CSV table of C-alpha atoms in Angstrom, one decimal:
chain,number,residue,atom,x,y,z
A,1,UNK,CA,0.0,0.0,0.0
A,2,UNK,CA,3.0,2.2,0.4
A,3,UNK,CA,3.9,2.6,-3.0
A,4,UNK,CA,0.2,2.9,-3.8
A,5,UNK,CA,0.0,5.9,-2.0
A,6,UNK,CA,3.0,7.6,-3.2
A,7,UNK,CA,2.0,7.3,-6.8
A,8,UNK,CA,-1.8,8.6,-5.8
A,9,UNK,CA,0.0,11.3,-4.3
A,10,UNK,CA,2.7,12.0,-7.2
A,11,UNK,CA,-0.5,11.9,-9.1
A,12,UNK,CA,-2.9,14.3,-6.9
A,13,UNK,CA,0.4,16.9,-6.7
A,14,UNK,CA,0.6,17.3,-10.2
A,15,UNK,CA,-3.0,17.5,-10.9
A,16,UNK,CA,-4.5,20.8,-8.8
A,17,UNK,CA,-7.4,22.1,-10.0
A,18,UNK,CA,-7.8,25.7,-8.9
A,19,UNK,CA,-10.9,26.9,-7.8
A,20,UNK,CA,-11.5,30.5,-9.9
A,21,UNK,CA,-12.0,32.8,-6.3
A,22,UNK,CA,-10.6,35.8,-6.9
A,23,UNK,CA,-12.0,38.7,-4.5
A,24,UNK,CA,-9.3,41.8,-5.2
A,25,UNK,CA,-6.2,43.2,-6.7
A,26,UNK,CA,-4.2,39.7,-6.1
A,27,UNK,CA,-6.8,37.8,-8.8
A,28,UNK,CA,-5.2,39.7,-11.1
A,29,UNK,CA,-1.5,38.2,-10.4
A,30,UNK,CA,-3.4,34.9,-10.0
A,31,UNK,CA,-4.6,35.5,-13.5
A,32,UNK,CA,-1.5,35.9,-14.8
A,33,UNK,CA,-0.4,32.6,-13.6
A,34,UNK,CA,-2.2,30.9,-16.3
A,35,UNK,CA,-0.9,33.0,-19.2
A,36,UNK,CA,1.7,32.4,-21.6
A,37,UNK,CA,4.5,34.0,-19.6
A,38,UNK,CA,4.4,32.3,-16.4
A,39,UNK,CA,2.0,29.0,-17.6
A,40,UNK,CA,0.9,27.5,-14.6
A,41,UNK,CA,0.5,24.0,-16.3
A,42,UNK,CA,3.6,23.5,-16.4
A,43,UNK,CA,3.4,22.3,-12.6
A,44,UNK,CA,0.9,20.9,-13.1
A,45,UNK,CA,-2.2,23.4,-11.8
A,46,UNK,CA,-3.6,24.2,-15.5
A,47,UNK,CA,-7.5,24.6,-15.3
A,48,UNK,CA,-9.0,27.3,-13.2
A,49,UNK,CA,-12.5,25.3,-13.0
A,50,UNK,CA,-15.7,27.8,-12.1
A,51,UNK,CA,-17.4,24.7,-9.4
A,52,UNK,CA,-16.3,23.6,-6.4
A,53,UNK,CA,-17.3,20.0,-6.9
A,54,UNK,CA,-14.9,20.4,-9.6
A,55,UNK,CA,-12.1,21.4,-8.0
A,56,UNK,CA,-9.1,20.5,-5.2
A,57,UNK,CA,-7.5,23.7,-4.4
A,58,UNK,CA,-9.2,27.0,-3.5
A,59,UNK,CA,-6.5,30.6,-4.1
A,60,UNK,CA,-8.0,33.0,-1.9
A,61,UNK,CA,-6.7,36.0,-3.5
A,62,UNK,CA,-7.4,39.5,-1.7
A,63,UNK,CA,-9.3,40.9,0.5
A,64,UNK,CA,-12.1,38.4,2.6
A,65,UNK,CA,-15.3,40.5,4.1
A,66,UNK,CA,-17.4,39.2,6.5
A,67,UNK,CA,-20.1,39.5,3.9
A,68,UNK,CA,-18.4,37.1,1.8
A,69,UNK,CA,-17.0,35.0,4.6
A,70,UNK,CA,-20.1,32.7,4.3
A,71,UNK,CA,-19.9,32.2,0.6
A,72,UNK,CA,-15.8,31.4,1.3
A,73,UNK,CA,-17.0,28.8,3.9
A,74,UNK,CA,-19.3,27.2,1.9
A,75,UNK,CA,-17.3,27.4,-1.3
A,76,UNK,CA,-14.5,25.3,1.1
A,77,UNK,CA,-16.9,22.5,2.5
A,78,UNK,CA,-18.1,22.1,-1.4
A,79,UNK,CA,-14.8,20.9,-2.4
A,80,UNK,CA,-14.5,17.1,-2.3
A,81,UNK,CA,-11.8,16.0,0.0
A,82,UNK,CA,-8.6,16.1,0.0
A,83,UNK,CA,-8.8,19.8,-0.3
A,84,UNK,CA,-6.2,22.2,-0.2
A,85,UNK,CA,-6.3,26.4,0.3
A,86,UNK,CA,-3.7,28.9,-0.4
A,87,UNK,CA,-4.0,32.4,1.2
A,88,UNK,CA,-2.5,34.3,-1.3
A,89,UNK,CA,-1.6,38.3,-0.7
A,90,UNK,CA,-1.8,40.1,3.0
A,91,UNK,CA,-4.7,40.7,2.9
A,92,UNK,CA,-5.6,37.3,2.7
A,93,UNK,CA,-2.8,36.4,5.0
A,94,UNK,CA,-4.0,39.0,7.8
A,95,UNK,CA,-6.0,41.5,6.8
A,96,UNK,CA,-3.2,43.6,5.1
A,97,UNK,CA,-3.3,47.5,5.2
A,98,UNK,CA,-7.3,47.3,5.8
A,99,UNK,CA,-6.6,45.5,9.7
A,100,UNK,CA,-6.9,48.3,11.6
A,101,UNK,CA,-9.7,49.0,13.9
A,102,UNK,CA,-11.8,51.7,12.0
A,103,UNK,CA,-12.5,48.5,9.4
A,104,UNK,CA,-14.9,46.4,11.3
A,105,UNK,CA,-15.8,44.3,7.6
A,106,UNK,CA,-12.5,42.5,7.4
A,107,UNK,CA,-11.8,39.3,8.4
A,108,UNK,CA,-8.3,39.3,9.6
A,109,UNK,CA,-6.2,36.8,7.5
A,110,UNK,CA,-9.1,33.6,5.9
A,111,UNK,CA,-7.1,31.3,8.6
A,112,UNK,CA,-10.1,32.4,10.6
A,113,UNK,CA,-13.1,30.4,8.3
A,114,UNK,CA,-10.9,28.0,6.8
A,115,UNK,CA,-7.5,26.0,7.3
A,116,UNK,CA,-4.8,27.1,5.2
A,117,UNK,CA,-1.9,25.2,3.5
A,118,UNK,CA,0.4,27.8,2.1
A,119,UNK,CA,0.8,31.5,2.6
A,120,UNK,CA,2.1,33.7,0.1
A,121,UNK,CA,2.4,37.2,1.7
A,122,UNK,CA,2.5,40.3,-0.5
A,123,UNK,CA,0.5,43.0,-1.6
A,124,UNK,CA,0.3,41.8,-4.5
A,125,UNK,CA,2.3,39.1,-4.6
A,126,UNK,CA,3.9,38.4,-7.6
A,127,UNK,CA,3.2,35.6,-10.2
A,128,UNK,CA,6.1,34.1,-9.2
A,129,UNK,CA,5.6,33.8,-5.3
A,130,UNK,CA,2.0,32.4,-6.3
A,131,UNK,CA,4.2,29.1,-8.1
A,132,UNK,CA,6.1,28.9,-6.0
A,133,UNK,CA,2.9,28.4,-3.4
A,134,UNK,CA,2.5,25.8,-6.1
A,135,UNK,CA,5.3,24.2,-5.3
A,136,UNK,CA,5.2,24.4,-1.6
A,137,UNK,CA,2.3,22.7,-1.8
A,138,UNK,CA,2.9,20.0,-3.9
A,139,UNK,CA,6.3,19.5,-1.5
A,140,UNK,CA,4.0,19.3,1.4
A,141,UNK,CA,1.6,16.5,-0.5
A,142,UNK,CA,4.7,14.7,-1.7
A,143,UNK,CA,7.2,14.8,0.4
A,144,UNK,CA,9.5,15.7,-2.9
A,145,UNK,CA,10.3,19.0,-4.7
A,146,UNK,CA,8.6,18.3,-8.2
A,147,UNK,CA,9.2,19.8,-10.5
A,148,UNK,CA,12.8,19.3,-10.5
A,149,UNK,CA,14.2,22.9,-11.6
A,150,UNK,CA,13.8,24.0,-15.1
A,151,UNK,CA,16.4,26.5,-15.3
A,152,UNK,CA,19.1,24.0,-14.2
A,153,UNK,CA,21.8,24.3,-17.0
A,154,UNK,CA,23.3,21.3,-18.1
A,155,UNK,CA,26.5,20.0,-16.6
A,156,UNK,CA,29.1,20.8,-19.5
A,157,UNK,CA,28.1,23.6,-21.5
């Protein structure tokens, strides 16, 4: 059964399907992930999918109000298990520059509603730090760093 369950969770790593929840400014980094330039399929998270049901990993990106904090939970407990969340951008994270006390709508970083896997603080955070979430995450399914790096050059030239 052990080698079972390392290949299910080779498989599970490289096959995230993010759940489209973009609330702010840091959807549109998260959008960028999935163009040309930064092409999130290469590791393996490829199709943004609009359901929950359809989907293992939910990006919060921005700001969470406690209007929308219901519709976050329920999104979440929609997903079919094993689920994953990434908090991406401060605001996300902790509230960013809206946690002070004259904002009584924020939530103060989604680890309130929800568990999170990964944080990736920033305001925004770039593409970048949103793969290598990715990655983080698919380390902490794994056990492994997949993919191995693609920048490596080769030994001899």
């Amino acid at each position: 059964m052990k080698l079972s369950d390392a290949i299910f969770d080779l498989c599970r790593a490289n096959s995230l399907w993010p759940l489209t929840f973009g609330l702010s400014c840091c959807a549109i980094e998260m959008m960028c992930c999935g163009m040309a330039r930064f092409d999130m399929a290469r590791y393996g998270a490829e199709v943004f999918r609009p359901s929950p049901r359809q989907s293992d990993l939910m990006i919060v990106a921005g700001t969470v109000n406690r209007k929308m904090a219901p519709a976050l939970v329920t999104l979440y407990e929609q997903m079919p298990a094993p689920r994953y969340v990434i908090a991406m951008g401060n605001c996300a994270v902790a509230g960013g520059p809206f946690a002070v006390e004259a904002n009584y709508d924020v939530v103060l970083g989604v680890d309130k509603l929800i568990p999170v896997d990964v944080y990736i603080p920033g305001c925004p955070p770039r593409p970048e730090a949103l793969i290598e979430g990715i990655l983080q995450l698919q380390e902490k399914m794994t056990g492994k760093r997949f993919p191995f790096p693609q920048n490596k050059m080769p030994e001899g030239a």
